[in-house]
mmCIF file of C-alpha atoms and ligand atoms in Angstrom:
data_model
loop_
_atom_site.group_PDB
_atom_site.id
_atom_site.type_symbol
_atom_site.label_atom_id
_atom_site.label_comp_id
_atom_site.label_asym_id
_atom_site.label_seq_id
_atom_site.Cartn_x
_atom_site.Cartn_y
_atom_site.Cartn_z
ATOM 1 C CA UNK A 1 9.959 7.096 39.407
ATOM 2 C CA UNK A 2 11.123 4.720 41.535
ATOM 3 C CA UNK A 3 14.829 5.762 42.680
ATOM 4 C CA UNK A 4 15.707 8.998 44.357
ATOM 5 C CA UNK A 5 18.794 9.736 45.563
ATOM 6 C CA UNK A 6 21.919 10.821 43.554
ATOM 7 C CA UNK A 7 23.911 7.191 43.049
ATOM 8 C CA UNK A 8 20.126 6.349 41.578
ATOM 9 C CA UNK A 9 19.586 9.206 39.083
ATOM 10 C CA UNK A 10 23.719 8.394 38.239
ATOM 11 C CA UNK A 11 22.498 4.441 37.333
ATOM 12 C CA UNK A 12 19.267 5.820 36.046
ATOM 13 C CA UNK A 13 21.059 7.662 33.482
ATOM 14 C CA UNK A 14 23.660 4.972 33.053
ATOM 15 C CA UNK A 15 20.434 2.553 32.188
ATOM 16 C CA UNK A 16 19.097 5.274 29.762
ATOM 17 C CA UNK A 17 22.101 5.609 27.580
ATOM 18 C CA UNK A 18 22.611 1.070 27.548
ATOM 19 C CA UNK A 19 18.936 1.520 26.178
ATOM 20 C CA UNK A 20 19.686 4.219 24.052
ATOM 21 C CA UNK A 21 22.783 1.783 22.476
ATOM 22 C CA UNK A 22 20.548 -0.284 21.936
ATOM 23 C CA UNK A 23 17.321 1.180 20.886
ATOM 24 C CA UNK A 24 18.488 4.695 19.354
ATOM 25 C CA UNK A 25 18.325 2.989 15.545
ATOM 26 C CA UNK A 26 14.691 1.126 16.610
ATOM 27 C CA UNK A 27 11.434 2.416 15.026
ATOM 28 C CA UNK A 28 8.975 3.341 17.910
ATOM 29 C CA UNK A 29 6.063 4.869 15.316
ATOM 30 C CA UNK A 30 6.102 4.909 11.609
ATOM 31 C CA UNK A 31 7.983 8.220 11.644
ATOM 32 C CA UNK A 32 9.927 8.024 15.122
ATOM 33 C CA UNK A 33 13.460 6.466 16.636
ATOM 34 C CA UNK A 34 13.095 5.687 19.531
ATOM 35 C CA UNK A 35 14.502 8.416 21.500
ATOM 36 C CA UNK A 36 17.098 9.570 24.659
ATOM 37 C CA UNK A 37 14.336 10.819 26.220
ATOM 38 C CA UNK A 38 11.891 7.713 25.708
ATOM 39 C CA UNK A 39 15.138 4.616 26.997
ATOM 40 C CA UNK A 40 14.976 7.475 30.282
ATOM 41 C CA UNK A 41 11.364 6.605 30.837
ATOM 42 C CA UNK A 42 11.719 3.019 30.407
ATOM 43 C CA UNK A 43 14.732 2.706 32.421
ATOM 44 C CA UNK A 44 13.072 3.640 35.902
ATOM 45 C CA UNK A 45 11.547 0.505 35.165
ATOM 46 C CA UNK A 46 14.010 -2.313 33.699
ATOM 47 C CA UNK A 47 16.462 -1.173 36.423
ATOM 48 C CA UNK A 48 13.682 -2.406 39.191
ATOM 49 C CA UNK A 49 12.728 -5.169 37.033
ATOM 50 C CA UNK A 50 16.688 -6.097 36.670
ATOM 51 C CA UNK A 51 16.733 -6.580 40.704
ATOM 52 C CA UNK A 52 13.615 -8.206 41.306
ATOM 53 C CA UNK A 53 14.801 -11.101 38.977
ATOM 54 C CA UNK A 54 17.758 -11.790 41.148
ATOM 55 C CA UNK A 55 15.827 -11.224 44.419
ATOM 56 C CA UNK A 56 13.331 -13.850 42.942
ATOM 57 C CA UNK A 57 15.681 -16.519 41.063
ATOM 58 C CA UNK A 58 13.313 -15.132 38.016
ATOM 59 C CA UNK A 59 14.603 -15.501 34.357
ATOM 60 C CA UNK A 60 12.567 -13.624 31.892
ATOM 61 C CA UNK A 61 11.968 -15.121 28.027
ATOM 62 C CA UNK A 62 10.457 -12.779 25.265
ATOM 63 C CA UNK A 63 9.624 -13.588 21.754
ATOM 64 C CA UNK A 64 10.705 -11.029 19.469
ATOM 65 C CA UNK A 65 7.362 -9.532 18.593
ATOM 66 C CA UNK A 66 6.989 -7.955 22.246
ATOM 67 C CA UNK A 67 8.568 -4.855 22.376
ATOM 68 C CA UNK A 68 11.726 -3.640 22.653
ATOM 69 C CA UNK A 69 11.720 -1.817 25.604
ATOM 70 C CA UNK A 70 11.308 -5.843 27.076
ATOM 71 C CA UNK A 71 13.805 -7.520 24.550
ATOM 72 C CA UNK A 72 16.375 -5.170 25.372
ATOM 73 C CA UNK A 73 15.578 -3.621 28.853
ATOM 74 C CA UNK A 74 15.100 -7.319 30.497
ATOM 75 C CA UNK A 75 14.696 -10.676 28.677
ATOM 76 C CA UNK A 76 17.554 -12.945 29.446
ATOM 77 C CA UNK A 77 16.551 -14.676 26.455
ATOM 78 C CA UNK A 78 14.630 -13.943 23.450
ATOM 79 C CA UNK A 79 13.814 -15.803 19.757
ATOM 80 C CA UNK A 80 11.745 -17.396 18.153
ATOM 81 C CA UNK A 81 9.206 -20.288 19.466
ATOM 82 C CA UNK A 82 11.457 -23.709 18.862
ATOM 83 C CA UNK A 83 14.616 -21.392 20.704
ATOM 84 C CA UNK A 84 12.526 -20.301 23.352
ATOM 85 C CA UNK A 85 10.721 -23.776 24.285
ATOM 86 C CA UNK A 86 14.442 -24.847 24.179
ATOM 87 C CA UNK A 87 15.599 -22.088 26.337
ATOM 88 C CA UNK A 88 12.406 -22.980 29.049
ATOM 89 C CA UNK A 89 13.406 -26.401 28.594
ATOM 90 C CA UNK A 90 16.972 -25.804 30.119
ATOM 91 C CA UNK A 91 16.108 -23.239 32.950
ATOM 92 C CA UNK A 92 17.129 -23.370 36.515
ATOM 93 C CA UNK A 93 15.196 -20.657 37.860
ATOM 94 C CA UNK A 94 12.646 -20.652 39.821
ATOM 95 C CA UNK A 95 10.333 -18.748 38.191
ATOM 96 C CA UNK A 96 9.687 -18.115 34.535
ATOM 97 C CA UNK A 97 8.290 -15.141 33.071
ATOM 98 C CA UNK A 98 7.215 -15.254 29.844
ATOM 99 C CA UNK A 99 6.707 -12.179 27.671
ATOM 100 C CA UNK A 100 4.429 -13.489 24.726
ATOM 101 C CA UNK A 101 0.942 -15.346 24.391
ATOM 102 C CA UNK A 102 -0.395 -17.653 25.995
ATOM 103 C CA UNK A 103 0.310 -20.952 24.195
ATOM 104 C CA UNK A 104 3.860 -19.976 24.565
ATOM 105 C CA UNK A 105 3.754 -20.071 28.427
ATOM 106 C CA UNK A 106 1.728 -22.913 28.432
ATOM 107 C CA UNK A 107 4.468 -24.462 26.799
ATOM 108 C CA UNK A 108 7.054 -23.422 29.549
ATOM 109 C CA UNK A 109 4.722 -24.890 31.832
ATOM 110 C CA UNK A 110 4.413 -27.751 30.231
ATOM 111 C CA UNK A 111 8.399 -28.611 29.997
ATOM 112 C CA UNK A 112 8.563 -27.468 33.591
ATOM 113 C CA UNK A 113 5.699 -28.619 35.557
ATOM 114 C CA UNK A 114 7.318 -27.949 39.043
ATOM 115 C CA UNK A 115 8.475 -24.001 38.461
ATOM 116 C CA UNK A 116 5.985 -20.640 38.992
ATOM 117 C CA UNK A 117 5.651 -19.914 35.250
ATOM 118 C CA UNK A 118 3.665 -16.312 34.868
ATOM 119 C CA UNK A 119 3.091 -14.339 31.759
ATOM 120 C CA UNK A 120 2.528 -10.692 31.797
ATOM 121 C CA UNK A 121 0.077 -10.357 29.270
ATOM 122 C CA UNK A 122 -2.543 -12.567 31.053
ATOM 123 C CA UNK A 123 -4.627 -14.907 29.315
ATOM 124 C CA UNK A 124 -3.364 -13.178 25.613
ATOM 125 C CA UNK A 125 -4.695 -15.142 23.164
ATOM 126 C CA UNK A 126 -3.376 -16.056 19.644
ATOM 127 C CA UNK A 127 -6.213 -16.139 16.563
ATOM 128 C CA UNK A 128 -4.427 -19.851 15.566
ATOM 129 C CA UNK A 129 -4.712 -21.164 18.832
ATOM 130 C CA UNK A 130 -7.895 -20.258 19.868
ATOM 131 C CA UNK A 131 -8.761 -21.582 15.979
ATOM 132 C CA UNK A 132 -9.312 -25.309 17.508
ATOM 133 C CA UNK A 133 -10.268 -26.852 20.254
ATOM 134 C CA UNK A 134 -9.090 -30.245 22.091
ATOM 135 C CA UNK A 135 -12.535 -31.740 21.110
ATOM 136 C CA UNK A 136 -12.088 -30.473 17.594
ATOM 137 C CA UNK A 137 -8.912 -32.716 17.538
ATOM 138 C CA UNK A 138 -10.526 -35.634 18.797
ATOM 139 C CA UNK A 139 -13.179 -35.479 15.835
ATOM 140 C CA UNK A 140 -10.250 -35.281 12.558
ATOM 141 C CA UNK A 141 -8.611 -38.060 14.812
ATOM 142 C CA UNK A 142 -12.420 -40.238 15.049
ATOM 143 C CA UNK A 143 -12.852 -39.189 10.447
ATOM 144 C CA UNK A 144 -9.053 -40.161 9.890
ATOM 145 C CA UNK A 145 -8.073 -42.929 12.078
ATOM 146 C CA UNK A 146 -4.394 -43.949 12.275
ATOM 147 C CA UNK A 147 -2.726 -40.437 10.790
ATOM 148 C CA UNK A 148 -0.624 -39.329 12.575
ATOM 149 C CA UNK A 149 -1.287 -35.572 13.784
ATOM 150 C CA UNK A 150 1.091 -32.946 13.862
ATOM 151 C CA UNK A 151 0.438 -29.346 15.811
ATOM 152 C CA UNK A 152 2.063 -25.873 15.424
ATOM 153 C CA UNK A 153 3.112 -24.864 18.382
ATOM 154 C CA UNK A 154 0.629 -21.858 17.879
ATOM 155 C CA UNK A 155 -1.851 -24.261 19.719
ATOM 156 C CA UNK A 156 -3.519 -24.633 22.981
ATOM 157 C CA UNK A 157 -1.772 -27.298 25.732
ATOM 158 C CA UNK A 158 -5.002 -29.166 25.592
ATOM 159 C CA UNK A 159 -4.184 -29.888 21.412
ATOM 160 C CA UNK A 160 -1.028 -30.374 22.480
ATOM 161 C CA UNK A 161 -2.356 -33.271 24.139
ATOM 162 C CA UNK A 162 -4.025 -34.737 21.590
ATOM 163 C CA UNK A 163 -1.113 -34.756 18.796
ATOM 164 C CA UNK A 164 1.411 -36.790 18.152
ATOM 165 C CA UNK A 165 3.932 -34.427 17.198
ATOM 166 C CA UNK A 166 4.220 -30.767 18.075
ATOM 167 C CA UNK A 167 6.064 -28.452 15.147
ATOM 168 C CA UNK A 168 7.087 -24.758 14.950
ATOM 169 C CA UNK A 169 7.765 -22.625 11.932
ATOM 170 C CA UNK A 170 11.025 -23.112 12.322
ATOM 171 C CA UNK A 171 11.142 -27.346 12.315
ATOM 172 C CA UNK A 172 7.639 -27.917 10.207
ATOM 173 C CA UNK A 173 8.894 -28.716 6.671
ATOM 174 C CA UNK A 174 11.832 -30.910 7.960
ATOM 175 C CA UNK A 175 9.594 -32.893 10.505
ATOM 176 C CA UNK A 176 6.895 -33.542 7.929
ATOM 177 C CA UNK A 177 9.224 -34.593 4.931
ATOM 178 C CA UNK A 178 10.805 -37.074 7.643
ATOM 179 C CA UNK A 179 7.760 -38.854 8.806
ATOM 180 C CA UNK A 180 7.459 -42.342 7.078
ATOM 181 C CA UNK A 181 3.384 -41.789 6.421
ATOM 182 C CA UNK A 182 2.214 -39.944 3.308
ATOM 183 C CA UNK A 183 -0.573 -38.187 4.407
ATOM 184 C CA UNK A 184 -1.203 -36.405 8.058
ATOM 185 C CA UNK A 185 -3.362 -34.012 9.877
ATOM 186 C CA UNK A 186 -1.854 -30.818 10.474
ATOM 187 C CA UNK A 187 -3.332 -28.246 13.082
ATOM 188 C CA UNK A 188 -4.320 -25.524 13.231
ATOM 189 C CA UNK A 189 -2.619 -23.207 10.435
ATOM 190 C CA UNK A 190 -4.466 -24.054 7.213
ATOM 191 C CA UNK A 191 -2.568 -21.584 5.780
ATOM 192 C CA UNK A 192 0.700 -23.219 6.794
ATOM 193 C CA UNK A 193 -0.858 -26.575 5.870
ATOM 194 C CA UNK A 194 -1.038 -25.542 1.938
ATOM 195 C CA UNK A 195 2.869 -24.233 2.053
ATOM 196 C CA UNK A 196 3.712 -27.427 3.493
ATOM 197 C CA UNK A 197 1.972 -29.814 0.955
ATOM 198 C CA UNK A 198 3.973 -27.042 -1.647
ATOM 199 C CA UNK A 199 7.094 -27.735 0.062
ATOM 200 C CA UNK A 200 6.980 -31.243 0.236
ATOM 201 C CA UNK A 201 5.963 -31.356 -3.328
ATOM 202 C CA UNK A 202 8.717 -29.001 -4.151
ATOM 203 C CA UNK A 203 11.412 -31.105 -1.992
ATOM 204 C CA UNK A 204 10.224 -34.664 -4.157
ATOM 205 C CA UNK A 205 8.600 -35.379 -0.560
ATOM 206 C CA UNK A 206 4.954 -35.509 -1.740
ATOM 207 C CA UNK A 207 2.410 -35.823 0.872
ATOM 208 C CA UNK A 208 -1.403 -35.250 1.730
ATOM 209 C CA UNK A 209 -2.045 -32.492 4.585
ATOM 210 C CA UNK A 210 -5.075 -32.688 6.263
ATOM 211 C CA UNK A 211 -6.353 -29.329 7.993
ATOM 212 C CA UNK A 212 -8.748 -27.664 9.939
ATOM 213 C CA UNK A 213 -8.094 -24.382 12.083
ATOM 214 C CA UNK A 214 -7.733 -21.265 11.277
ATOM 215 C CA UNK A 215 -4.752 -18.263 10.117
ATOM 216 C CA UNK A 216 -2.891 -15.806 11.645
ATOM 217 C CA UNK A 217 -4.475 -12.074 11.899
ATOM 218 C CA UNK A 218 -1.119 -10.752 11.151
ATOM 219 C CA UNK A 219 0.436 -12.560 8.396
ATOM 220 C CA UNK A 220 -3.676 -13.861 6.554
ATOM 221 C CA UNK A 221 -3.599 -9.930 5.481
ATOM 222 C CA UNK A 222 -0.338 -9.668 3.140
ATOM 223 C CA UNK A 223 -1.030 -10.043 -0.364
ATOM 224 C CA UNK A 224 1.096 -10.274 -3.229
ATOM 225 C CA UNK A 225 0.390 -6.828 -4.173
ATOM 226 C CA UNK A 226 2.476 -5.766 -1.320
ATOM 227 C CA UNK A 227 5.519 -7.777 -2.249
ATOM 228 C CA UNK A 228 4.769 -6.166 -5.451
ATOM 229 C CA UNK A 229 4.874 -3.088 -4.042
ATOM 230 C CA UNK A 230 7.839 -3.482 -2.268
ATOM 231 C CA UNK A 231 9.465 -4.440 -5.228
ATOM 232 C CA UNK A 232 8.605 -1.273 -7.726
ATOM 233 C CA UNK A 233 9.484 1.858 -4.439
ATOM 234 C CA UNK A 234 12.589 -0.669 -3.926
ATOM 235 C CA UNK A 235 14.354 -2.507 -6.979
ATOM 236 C CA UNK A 236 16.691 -5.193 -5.668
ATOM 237 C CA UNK A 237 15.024 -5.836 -2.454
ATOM 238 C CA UNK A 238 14.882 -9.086 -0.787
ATOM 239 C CA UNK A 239 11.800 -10.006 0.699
ATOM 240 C CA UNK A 240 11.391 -12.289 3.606
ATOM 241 C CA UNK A 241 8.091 -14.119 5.047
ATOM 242 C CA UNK A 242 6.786 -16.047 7.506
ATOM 243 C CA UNK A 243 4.970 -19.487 6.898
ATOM 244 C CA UNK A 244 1.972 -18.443 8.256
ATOM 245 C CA UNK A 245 1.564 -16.162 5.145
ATOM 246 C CA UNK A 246 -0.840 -16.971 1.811
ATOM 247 C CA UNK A 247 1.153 -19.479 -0.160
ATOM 248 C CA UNK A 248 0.550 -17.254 -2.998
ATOM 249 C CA UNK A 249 2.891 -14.685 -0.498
ATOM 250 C CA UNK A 250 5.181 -16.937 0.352
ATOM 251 C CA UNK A 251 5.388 -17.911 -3.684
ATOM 252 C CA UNK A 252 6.258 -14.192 -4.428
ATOM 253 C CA UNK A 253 8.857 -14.277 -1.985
ATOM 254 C CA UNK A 254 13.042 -14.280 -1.977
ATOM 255 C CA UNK A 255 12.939 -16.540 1.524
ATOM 256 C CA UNK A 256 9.988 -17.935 3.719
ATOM 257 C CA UNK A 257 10.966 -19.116 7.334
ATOM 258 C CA UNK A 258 10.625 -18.610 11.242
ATOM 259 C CA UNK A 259 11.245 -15.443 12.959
ATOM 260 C CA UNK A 260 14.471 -17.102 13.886
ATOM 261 C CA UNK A 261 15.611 -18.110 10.099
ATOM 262 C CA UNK A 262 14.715 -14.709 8.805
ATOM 263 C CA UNK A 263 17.055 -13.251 10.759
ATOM 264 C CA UNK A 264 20.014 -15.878 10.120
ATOM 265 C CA UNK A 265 19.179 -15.379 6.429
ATOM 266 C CA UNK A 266 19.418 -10.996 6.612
ATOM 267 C CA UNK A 267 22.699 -12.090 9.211
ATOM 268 C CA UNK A 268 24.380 -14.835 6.094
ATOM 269 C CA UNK A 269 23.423 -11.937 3.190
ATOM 270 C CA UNK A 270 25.226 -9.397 1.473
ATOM 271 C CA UNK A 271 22.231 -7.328 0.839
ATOM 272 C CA UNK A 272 21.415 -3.973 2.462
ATOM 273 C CA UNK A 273 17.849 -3.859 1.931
ATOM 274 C CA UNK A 274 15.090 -5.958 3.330
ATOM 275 C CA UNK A 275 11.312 -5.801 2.663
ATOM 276 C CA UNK A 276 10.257 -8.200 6.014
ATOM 277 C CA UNK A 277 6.510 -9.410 6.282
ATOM 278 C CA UNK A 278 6.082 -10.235 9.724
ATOM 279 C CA UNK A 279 5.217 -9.045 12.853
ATOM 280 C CA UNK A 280 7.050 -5.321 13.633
ATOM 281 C CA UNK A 281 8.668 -6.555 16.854
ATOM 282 C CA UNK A 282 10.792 -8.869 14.324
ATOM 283 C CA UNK A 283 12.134 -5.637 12.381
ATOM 284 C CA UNK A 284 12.785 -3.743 15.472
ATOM 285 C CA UNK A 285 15.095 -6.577 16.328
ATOM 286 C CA UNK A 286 16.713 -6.386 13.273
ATOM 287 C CA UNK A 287 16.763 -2.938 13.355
ATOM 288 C CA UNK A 288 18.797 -2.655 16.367
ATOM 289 C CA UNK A 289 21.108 -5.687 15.472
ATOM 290 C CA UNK A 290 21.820 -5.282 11.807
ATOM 291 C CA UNK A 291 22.277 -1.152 12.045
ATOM 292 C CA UNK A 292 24.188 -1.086 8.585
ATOM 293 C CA UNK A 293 20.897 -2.351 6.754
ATOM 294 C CA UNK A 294 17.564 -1.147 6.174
ATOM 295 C CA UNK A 295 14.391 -2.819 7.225
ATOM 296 C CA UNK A 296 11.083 -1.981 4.881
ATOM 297 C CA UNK A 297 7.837 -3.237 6.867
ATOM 298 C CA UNK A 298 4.113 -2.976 6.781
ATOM 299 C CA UNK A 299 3.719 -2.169 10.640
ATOM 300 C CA UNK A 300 2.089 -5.674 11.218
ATOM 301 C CA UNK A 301 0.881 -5.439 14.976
ATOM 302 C CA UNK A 302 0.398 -8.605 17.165
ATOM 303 C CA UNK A 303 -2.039 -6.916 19.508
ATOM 304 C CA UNK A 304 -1.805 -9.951 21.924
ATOM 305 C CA UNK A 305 1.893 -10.423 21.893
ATOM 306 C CA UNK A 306 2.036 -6.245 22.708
ATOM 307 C CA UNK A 307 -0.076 -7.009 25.909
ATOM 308 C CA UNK A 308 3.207 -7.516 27.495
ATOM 309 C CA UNK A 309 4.823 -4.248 29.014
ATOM 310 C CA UNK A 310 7.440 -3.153 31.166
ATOM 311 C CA UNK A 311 4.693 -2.357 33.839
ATOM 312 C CA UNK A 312 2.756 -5.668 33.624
ATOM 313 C CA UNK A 313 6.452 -7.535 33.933
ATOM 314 C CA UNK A 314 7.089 -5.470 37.217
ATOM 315 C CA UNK A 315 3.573 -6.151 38.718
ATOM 316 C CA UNK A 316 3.562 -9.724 37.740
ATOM 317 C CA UNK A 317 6.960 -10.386 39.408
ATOM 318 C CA UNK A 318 5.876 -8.403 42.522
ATOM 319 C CA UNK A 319 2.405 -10.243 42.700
ATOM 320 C CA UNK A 320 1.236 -11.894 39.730
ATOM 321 C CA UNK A 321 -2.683 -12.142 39.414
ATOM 322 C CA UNK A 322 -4.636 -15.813 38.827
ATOM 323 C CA UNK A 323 -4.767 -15.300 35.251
ATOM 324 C CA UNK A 324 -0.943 -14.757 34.887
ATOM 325 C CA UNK A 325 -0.251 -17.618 36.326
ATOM 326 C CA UNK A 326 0.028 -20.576 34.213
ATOM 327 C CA UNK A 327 -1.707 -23.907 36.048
ATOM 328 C CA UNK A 328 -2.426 -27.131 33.860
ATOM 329 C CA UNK A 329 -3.576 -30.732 34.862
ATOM 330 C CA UNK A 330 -0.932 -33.190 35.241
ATOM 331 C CA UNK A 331 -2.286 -35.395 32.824
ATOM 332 C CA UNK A 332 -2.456 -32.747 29.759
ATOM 333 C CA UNK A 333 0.967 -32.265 31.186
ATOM 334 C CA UNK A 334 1.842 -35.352 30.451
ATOM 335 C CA UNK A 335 0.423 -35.873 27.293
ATOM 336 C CA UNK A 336 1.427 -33.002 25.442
ATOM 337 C CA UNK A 337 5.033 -32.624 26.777
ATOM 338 C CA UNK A 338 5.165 -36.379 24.787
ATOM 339 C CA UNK A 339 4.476 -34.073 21.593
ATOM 340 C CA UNK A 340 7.076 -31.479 22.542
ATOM 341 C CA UNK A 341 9.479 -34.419 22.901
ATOM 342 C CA UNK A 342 8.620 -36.140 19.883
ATOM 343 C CA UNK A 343 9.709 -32.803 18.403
ATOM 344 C CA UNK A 344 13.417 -32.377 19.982
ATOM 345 C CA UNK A 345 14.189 -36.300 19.394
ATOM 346 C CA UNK A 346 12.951 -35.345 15.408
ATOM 347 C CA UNK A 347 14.542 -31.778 15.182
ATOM 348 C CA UNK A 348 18.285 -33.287 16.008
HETATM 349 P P1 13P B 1 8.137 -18.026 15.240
HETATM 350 O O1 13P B 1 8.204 -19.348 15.861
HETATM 351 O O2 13P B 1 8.638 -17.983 13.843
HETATM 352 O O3 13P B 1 8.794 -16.999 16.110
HETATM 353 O O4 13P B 1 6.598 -17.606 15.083
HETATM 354 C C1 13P B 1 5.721 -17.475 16.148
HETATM 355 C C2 13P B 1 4.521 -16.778 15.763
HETATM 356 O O5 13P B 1 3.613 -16.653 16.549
HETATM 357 C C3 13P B 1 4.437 -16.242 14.420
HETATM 358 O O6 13P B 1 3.253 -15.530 14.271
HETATM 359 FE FE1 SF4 B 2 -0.658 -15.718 17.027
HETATM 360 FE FE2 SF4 B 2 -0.347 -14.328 14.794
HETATM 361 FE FE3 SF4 B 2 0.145 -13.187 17.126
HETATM 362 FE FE4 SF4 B 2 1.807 -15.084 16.159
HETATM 363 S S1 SF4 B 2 1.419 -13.063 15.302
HETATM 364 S S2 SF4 B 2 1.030 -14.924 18.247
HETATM 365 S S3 SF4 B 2 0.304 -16.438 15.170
HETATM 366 S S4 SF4 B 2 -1.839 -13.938 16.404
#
């Protein structure tokens, strides 16, 4: 589409079949792989894409539920949220682009006020951070004074602000059994909330969670009956969730963790068979990394995070719109990246 002459269709083709290594064991439908045919499509663009970064000093970050054709084609880097704040954290590039929701860039931002940060996908929202608002915050703060408050990172920069901690799936149940108080506020995953008053209870780490927010769209809809399920069309299966599931999930369960520990616990196991309850990008990646095991899933879409496209990552690089840009007032800046910090001094 974009390259003509002969030494371009030759590294065309070249970019196809890197794709096709990568991507040929991927699921692209519930019946499909992706195919020879589909990496030559995408390549047209990830070769462009490839070049503007270095014309631009860009480094692209994706979380593993965008899609593939981005993990693989051009993220530099791509994980879960704690390795990906870490990774924005560290960069030296001059511009950041951020394939995943909006929180997530804010975050970038936030760690690195001075650099262009833009995100593809716009404004994409997230159903747990648009759950609560700043003001919200404010008001549990006003009805509980002196608890401490500690935010998923699935939260807007303005929450951010107003916490005292900032926690991802991956950190939560270690940060919370280390703070000295016994009871907190936790936003804005009530559903995480519950599995961490479980897990504290569990760990002899007892504690009182207060909540208010909302749940996931993705992981609020399994049920046990789908472990169940799993179980009976697969005997022997293992089945890994996220924390943002239904305790009662995460209770039927072989492992519950971040994106990031489910796939360190299918990379540390024996097994060959894995029924995953989490968002599909997460099994493609294990699909193309772990090709000797199988990967059962429920096709769990994250329509924000799948805003985010090869096209939208060209155009934004070229000339991102206002609302791809991510701008945020010094002071929330300032405020929240406290929270963020609080988190790295507690996660080491
Ligand atoms: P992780 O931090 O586990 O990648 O989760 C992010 C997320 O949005 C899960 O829905
Ligand atoms: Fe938010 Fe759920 Fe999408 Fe994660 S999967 S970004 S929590 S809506």
């Amino acid at each position: 589409m974009f390259l003509q002459d002969e030494t371009q269709k030759a590294l065309l083709e070249q970019e196809a079949h890197r794709l096709y290594g990568l991507l040929g064991s991927v699921s692209r439908t519930c019946e499909e792989k992706w195919t020879l045919e589909d990496c030559q499509k995408a390549a047209s663009y990830t070769l462009r894409i490839n070049q503007l970064k270095k014309e631009k000093n860009a480094v692209i970050l994706a979380h593993s539920y965008t899609v593939p054709e981005l993990v693989y084609g051009v993220a530099d880097f791509s994980g879960d949220s704690y390795a990906l704040s870490r990774k924005a954290a560290q960069s030296k590039a001059d511009i950041i682009v951020f394939a995943g929701v909006w929180f997530m860039a804010e975050t970038a931002k936030i760690l690195n006020p001075s650099k262009k940060v833009i995100i593809p996908a716009g404004p994409a929202g997230c159903t747990l951070a648009d759950a609560i608002t700043e003001e919200e915050v404010r008001a549990l703060k006003a009805a509980h004074p002196g608890l401490p408050v500690l935010c998923y990172v699935n939260s807007t920069a303005g929450v951010k602000a107003q916490s005292d901690i900032c926690v991802t799936s991956g950190n939560v149940f270690d940060i919370a059994a280390k703070l000295p108080q016994q009871e907190f506020i936790f936003v804005p995953d009530v559903l995480m909330a519950r599995n961490l008053e479980i897990e504290l209870q569990k760990r002899g780490t007892p504690k009182k969670v207060i909540s208010a927010g909302g749940s996931c769209c993705v992981h609020d809809k399994y049920t046990p009956d789908d472990i169940a399920a799993l179980r009976c069309q697969y005997p022997g299966i293992k089945v890994l969730v996220h924390p943002e599931c239904r305790p009662e999930v995460c209770a039927a369960a072989d492992y519950v963790g971040s994106t990031q520990g489910m796939t360190d616990y299918v990379a540390r196991s024996t097994e060959k068979l894995f029924g995953i309850l989490t968002e599909q990008g997460l099994i493609n990646r294990l699909e193309a990394e772990y090709k000797d095991k199988t990967f059962i899933g429920t096709f769990g879409i994250c329509s924000y995070m799948k805003q985010n496209t090869l096209s939208n990552t060209m155009q934004a690089l070229l000339n991102p719109r206002p609302e791809q840009v991510v701008e945020l007032a010094p002071d929330v800046i300032a405020r929240a990246r406290q929270s963020l910090e609080n988190m790295f001094e507690m996660s080491r």
